[in-house]
mmCIF file of C-alpha atoms and ligand atoms in Angstrom:
data_model
loop_
_atom_site.group_PDB
_atom_site.id
_atom_site.type_symbol
_atom_site.label_atom_id
_atom_site.label_comp_id
_atom_site.label_asym_id
_atom_site.label_seq_id
_atom_site.Cartn_x
_atom_site.Cartn_y
_atom_site.Cartn_z
ATOM 1 C CA MET A 1 64.189 -142.280 -126.976
ATOM 2 C CA ILE A 2 65.512 -138.498 -126.818
ATOM 3 C CA ARG A 3 63.416 -135.652 -125.789
ATOM 4 C CA ILE A 4 64.053 -132.736 -127.691
ATOM 5 C CA GLY A 5 61.179 -129.999 -126.024
ATOM 6 C CA LEU A 6 60.272 -127.459 -128.855
ATOM 7 C CA VAL A 7 59.241 -124.258 -127.236
ATOM 8 C CA MET A 8 55.890 -123.436 -129.190
ATOM 9 C CA LEU A 9 54.880 -120.284 -127.962
ATOM 10 C CA GLN A 10 54.930 -119.110 -131.061
ATOM 11 C CA GLY A 11 56.518 -118.498 -135.026
ATOM 12 C CA SER A 12 58.191 -121.149 -136.942
ATOM 13 C CA ARG A 13 57.498 -123.999 -135.009
ATOM 14 C CA HIS A 14 56.623 -126.303 -137.252
ATOM 15 C CA ALA A 15 58.963 -126.802 -139.564
ATOM 16 C CA HIS A 16 61.572 -127.207 -137.080
ATOM 17 C CA ILE A 17 59.461 -130.742 -136.311
ATOM 18 C CA THR A 18 60.425 -131.415 -139.988
ATOM 19 C CA ALA A 19 63.530 -130.249 -139.637
ATOM 20 C CA LEU A 20 64.209 -132.722 -136.298
ATOM 21 C CA GLU A 21 62.517 -135.885 -137.706
ATOM 22 C CA GLN A 22 64.692 -135.806 -140.527
ATOM 23 C CA ALA A 23 67.344 -135.240 -138.341
ATOM 24 C CA ALA A 24 66.754 -138.423 -136.144
ATOM 25 C CA ASN A 25 65.968 -139.679 -139.388
ATOM 26 C CA GLU A 26 68.864 -139.252 -141.111
ATOM 27 C CA SER A 27 70.920 -140.193 -137.875
ATOM 28 C CA ASN A 28 68.685 -143.083 -136.606
ATOM 29 C CA ILE A 29 68.203 -142.402 -133.249
ATOM 30 C CA ASP A 30 64.530 -142.272 -132.238
ATOM 31 C CA ILE A 31 63.327 -138.415 -130.693
ATOM 32 C CA GLU A 32 60.020 -137.740 -129.218
ATOM 33 C CA VAL A 33 59.468 -133.837 -129.749
ATOM 34 C CA VAL A 34 57.585 -132.519 -126.197
ATOM 35 C CA GLU A 35 55.807 -129.417 -127.463
ATOM 36 C CA LEU A 36 56.068 -126.884 -124.545
ATOM 37 C CA ARG A 37 53.581 -124.022 -123.664
ATOM 38 C CA SER A 38 53.543 -123.251 -120.308
ATOM 39 C CA SER A 39 55.799 -124.388 -117.461
ATOM 40 C CA SER A 40 53.863 -127.490 -116.379
ATOM 41 C CA ASP A 41 54.100 -128.796 -119.887
ATOM 42 C CA LEU A 42 58.540 -128.385 -118.604
ATOM 43 C CA ILE A 43 58.268 -129.854 -115.204
ATOM 44 C CA SER A 44 55.630 -132.834 -116.246
ATOM 45 C CA SER A 45 58.613 -134.393 -118.810
ATOM 46 C CA GLU A 46 62.100 -135.040 -119.164
ATOM 47 C CA ILE A 47 63.703 -133.590 -121.900
ATOM 48 C CA ASP A 48 67.118 -133.673 -123.368
ATOM 49 C CA GLY A 49 67.305 -130.766 -125.743
ATOM 50 C CA ILE A 50 65.635 -127.559 -126.266
ATOM 51 C CA ILE A 51 64.644 -125.296 -129.593
ATOM 52 C CA ILE A 52 63.873 -121.901 -128.954
ATOM 53 C CA PRO A 53 62.801 -121.062 -132.381
ATOM 54 C CA GLY A 54 62.003 -118.032 -134.860
ATOM 55 C CA GLY A 55 59.291 -115.143 -134.385
ATOM 56 C CA GLU A 56 58.510 -112.416 -132.694
ATOM 57 C CA SER A 57 60.612 -112.358 -129.421
ATOM 58 C CA THR A 58 57.462 -109.541 -128.095
ATOM 59 C CA THR A 59 55.262 -111.907 -128.496
ATOM 60 C CA MET A 60 56.767 -114.607 -127.011
ATOM 61 C CA ARG A 61 58.121 -112.748 -124.259
ATOM 62 C CA LEU A 62 54.165 -111.210 -123.428
ATOM 63 C CA ILE A 63 52.830 -115.292 -123.860
ATOM 64 C CA GLY A 64 55.570 -116.717 -122.188
ATOM 65 C CA ASN A 65 55.507 -114.285 -119.447
ATOM 66 C CA SER A 66 52.070 -114.743 -118.653
ATOM 67 C CA ASN A 67 50.166 -116.059 -115.619
ATOM 68 C CA PHE A 68 48.659 -118.436 -118.675
ATOM 69 C CA SER A 69 51.679 -120.214 -119.928
ATOM 70 C CA GLY A 70 54.382 -119.120 -117.524
ATOM 71 C CA LEU A 71 57.019 -120.831 -119.761
ATOM 72 C CA LEU A 72 59.748 -118.631 -120.088
ATOM 73 C CA PRO A 73 60.495 -117.901 -116.123
ATOM 74 C CA SER A 74 60.781 -122.045 -115.439
ATOM 75 C CA LEU A 75 62.548 -122.273 -119.103
ATOM 76 C CA MET A 76 65.334 -119.857 -118.250
ATOM 77 C CA THR A 77 65.791 -121.346 -115.326
ATOM 78 C CA LEU A 78 65.981 -125.347 -116.617
ATOM 79 C CA ILE A 79 68.696 -123.644 -118.802
ATOM 80 C CA ARG A 80 70.704 -121.999 -115.551
ATOM 81 C CA ASP A 81 69.960 -124.871 -113.636
ATOM 82 C CA ASN A 82 71.492 -126.893 -116.265
ATOM 83 C CA PRO A 83 73.936 -125.561 -117.981
ATOM 84 C CA HIS A 84 74.986 -128.233 -120.248
ATOM 85 C CA ILE A 85 71.635 -129.423 -121.939
ATOM 86 C CA PRO A 86 71.784 -128.809 -125.557
ATOM 87 C CA VAL A 87 69.830 -125.264 -126.691
ATOM 88 C CA MET A 88 69.441 -124.356 -129.935
ATOM 89 C CA GLY A 89 67.619 -120.378 -129.653
ATOM 90 C CA THR A 90 67.185 -119.436 -133.366
ATOM 91 C CA CYS A 91 66.428 -116.146 -134.889
ATOM 92 C CA ALA A 92 64.017 -113.928 -131.846
ATOM 93 C CA GLY A 93 64.961 -117.934 -129.969
ATOM 94 C CA ALA A 94 67.921 -116.439 -129.479
ATOM 95 C CA ILE A 95 66.969 -112.970 -128.467
ATOM 96 C CA LEU A 96 65.629 -114.380 -125.142
ATOM 97 C CA LEU A 97 68.491 -115.733 -124.708
ATOM 98 C CA THR A 98 71.144 -113.167 -125.489
ATOM 99 C CA ASP A 99 68.602 -110.798 -123.967
ATOM 100 C CA PRO A 100 66.206 -112.941 -121.856
ATOM 101 C CA GLN A 101 64.974 -109.569 -120.105
ATOM 102 C CA ASP A 102 64.714 -111.548 -116.543
ATOM 103 C CA GLU A 103 66.687 -110.552 -112.610
ATOM 104 C CA TYR A 104 69.485 -112.445 -114.465
ATOM 105 C CA THR A 105 72.348 -112.099 -116.749
ATOM 106 C CA SER A 106 72.274 -113.187 -120.350
ATOM 107 C CA LEU A 107 72.564 -116.703 -121.280
ATOM 108 C CA ILE A 108 74.896 -116.011 -124.098
ATOM 109 C CA ASP A 109 78.450 -114.100 -123.947
ATOM 110 C CA ALA A 110 77.268 -111.005 -125.867
ATOM 111 C CA SER A 111 74.402 -108.719 -126.869
ATOM 112 C CA ILE A 112 72.164 -108.156 -129.310
ATOM 113 C CA ASP A 113 69.860 -105.749 -131.403
ATOM 114 C CA ARG A 114 66.626 -106.503 -133.114
ATOM 115 C CA ASN A 115 65.410 -106.277 -136.520
ATOM 116 C CA ALA A 116 69.346 -104.938 -137.515
ATOM 117 C CA TYR A 117 69.394 -105.568 -140.926
ATOM 118 C CA GLY A 118 65.419 -103.191 -141.527
ATOM 119 C CA THR A 119 61.875 -104.096 -141.715
ATOM 120 C CA GLN A 120 60.632 -107.897 -143.201
ATOM 121 C CA THR A 121 61.881 -106.569 -146.693
ATOM 122 C CA ASN A 122 65.303 -106.281 -145.897
ATOM 123 C CA SER A 123 65.094 -110.314 -144.876
ATOM 124 C CA PHE A 124 67.594 -112.002 -147.388
ATOM 125 C CA GLN A 125 69.381 -115.597 -147.548
ATOM 126 C CA ALA A 126 73.180 -115.782 -147.919
ATOM 127 C CA ASP A 127 76.210 -118.294 -147.175
ATOM 128 C CA VAL A 128 76.432 -118.592 -143.209
ATOM 129 C CA GLN A 129 80.574 -120.113 -142.682
ATOM 130 C CA THR A 130 79.864 -122.317 -139.417
ATOM 131 C CA SER A 131 82.604 -123.699 -137.528
ATOM 132 C CA LEU A 132 80.760 -125.980 -135.963
ATOM 133 C CA LEU A 133 79.951 -127.521 -138.434
ATOM 134 C CA LYS A 134 82.462 -127.394 -140.631
ATOM 135 C CA MET A 135 80.584 -126.610 -143.670
ATOM 136 C CA ASN A 136 78.228 -123.148 -145.523
ATOM 137 C CA PHE A 137 75.484 -123.635 -144.814
ATOM 138 C CA PRO A 138 72.650 -121.410 -146.176
ATOM 139 C CA GLY A 139 71.288 -118.783 -144.009
ATOM 140 C CA VAL A 140 67.808 -117.359 -143.733
ATOM 141 C CA PHE A 141 67.538 -114.481 -142.199
ATOM 142 C CA ILE A 142 64.214 -113.030 -141.769
ATOM 143 C CA ARG A 143 63.699 -109.849 -139.524
ATOM 144 C CA ALA A 144 67.491 -110.920 -138.322
ATOM 145 C CA PRO A 145 69.244 -109.342 -134.532
ATOM 146 C CA LYS A 146 72.984 -108.816 -134.906
ATOM 147 C CA PHE A 147 74.601 -109.582 -132.123
ATOM 148 C CA ARG A 148 77.067 -106.155 -130.778
ATOM 149 C CA SER A 149 79.161 -107.503 -128.958
ATOM 150 C CA VAL A 150 80.730 -110.679 -128.182
ATOM 151 C CA ASN A 151 82.565 -110.976 -125.495
ATOM 152 C CA ASN A 152 84.547 -113.534 -126.182
ATOM 153 C CA PRO A 153 86.116 -114.844 -129.567
ATOM 154 C CA ASN A 154 86.518 -118.062 -129.185
ATOM 155 C CA SER A 155 82.461 -118.681 -128.707
ATOM 156 C CA ILE A 156 82.313 -117.642 -132.433
ATOM 157 C CA ILE A 157 80.259 -120.138 -133.987
ATOM 158 C CA ALA A 158 79.144 -118.647 -137.291
ATOM 159 C CA THR A 159 79.595 -115.733 -139.744
ATOM 160 C CA CYS A 160 78.070 -114.293 -142.770
ATOM 161 C CA ASN A 161 79.912 -111.778 -144.888
ATOM 162 C CA GLY A 162 82.429 -110.767 -141.896
ATOM 163 C CA GLU A 163 79.401 -110.802 -139.678
ATOM 164 C CA VAL A 164 78.412 -112.014 -136.680
ATOM 165 C CA VAL A 165 76.018 -114.936 -137.123
ATOM 166 C CA GLY A 166 76.264 -117.633 -134.298
ATOM 167 C CA VAL A 167 77.827 -117.690 -131.172
ATOM 168 C CA ARG A 168 78.134 -120.310 -128.094
ATOM 169 C CA LYS A 169 78.331 -120.842 -125.127
ATOM 170 C CA ASN A 170 78.778 -124.823 -123.177
ATOM 171 C CA ASN A 171 76.273 -126.690 -125.080
ATOM 172 C CA LEU A 172 73.860 -123.453 -125.906
ATOM 173 C CA ILE A 173 73.723 -122.437 -129.530
ATOM 174 C CA ALA A 174 72.317 -118.968 -130.700
ATOM 175 C CA LEU A 175 71.620 -118.451 -134.062
ATOM 176 C CA THR A 176 70.372 -115.246 -136.294
ATOM 177 C CA PHE A 177 68.855 -116.925 -138.764
ATOM 178 C CA HIS A 178 66.437 -119.933 -139.601
ATOM 179 C CA PRO A 179 68.710 -123.602 -140.284
ATOM 180 C CA GLU A 180 64.619 -124.866 -139.929
ATOM 181 C CA LEU A 181 64.060 -123.452 -143.666
ATOM 182 C CA SER A 182 67.035 -124.758 -145.525
ATOM 183 C CA LYS A 183 66.850 -127.784 -146.689
ATOM 184 C CA ASN A 184 70.936 -128.306 -144.746
ATOM 185 C CA ARG A 185 69.189 -130.087 -141.169
ATOM 186 C CA GLY A 186 73.448 -129.811 -139.397
ATOM 187 C CA PHE A 187 72.208 -128.222 -136.593
ATOM 188 C CA HIS A 188 69.233 -130.023 -135.825
ATOM 189 C CA SER A 189 71.714 -133.535 -135.595
ATOM 190 C CA TRP A 190 74.300 -131.635 -133.830
ATOM 191 C CA LEU A 191 71.459 -130.757 -131.270
ATOM 192 C CA ILE A 192 70.296 -134.375 -130.995
ATOM 193 C CA GLY A 193 73.742 -135.165 -130.886
ATOM 194 C CA GLN A 194 74.599 -133.173 -128.062
ATOM 195 C CA ALA A 195 70.798 -134.612 -126.301
ATOM 196 C CA VAL A 196 72.029 -137.961 -126.786
ATOM 197 C CA ILE A 197 75.611 -137.717 -125.136
ATOM 198 C CA TYR A 198 73.853 -134.839 -122.308
ATOM 199 C CA SER A 199 71.002 -137.727 -121.359
ATOM 200 C CA GLU A 200 73.432 -140.165 -121.412
ATOM 201 C CA GLY A 201 75.567 -137.846 -118.701
ATOM 202 C CA SER A 202 72.926 -137.327 -116.720
ATOM 203 C CA LYS A 203 71.642 -140.873 -115.798
HETATM 204 N N1 LIG B 301 62.160 -109.781 -136.026
HETATM 205 C C1 LIG B 301 62.123 -110.703 -134.420
HETATM 206 C C2 LIG B 301 61.867 -110.227 -133.221
HETATM 207 O O1 LIG B 301 62.732 -109.259 -132.951
HETATM 208 C C3 LIG B 301 62.962 -112.104 -135.000
HETATM 209 C C4 LIG B 301 62.333 -112.200 -136.573
HETATM 210 C C5 LIG B 301 62.738 -113.548 -136.711
HETATM 211 O O2 LIG B 301 62.885 -114.539 -135.776
HETATM 212 N N2 LIG B 301 62.335 -114.412 -137.704
HETATM 213 O O3 LIG B 301 62.221 -111.097 -132.042
#
């Protein structure tokens, strides 16, 4: 059984559950989605992969750093202590990974600007070219951020209209779009596949 921890602080969480379940079915892998709301959820469960969804990063920071939850500091520590655990941050999740705003450095070698395409009405769909999946992927961009700079060109895993929209470091991917809102389960399948490898290595 592969356990995927899904950050449930706010935002586009339930579409990730559906996407994970469909991807797991397609590849015949048993998964359990572990819903993460507080640091105790993280401590009490062994997880093989993590998704940080899109939503509103400021709200996620407020809730996730509150005494009530404390999830974000624990999550960042877990990711830093386990550099090979697979992690997918989408949109606001990519913002949290790239700009954790804690006392340590970014988890992705890049910098990012929030709401860089404009307001909600400037949300759009466009084809993403992704070397990770070796295909074009239907990208859904909702008040999306933009990578301002990417330190290592080899870490770029996705582009759209000439802009970088996906960056990887180790097993951690930050995407500025919402893969859970398209019908293509490629990124979720990738995460599950990496989680299988990670779980085998960690046993
Ligand atoms: N604009 C949001 C933020 O700054 C991100 C949007 C999204 O996750 N769809 O957090």
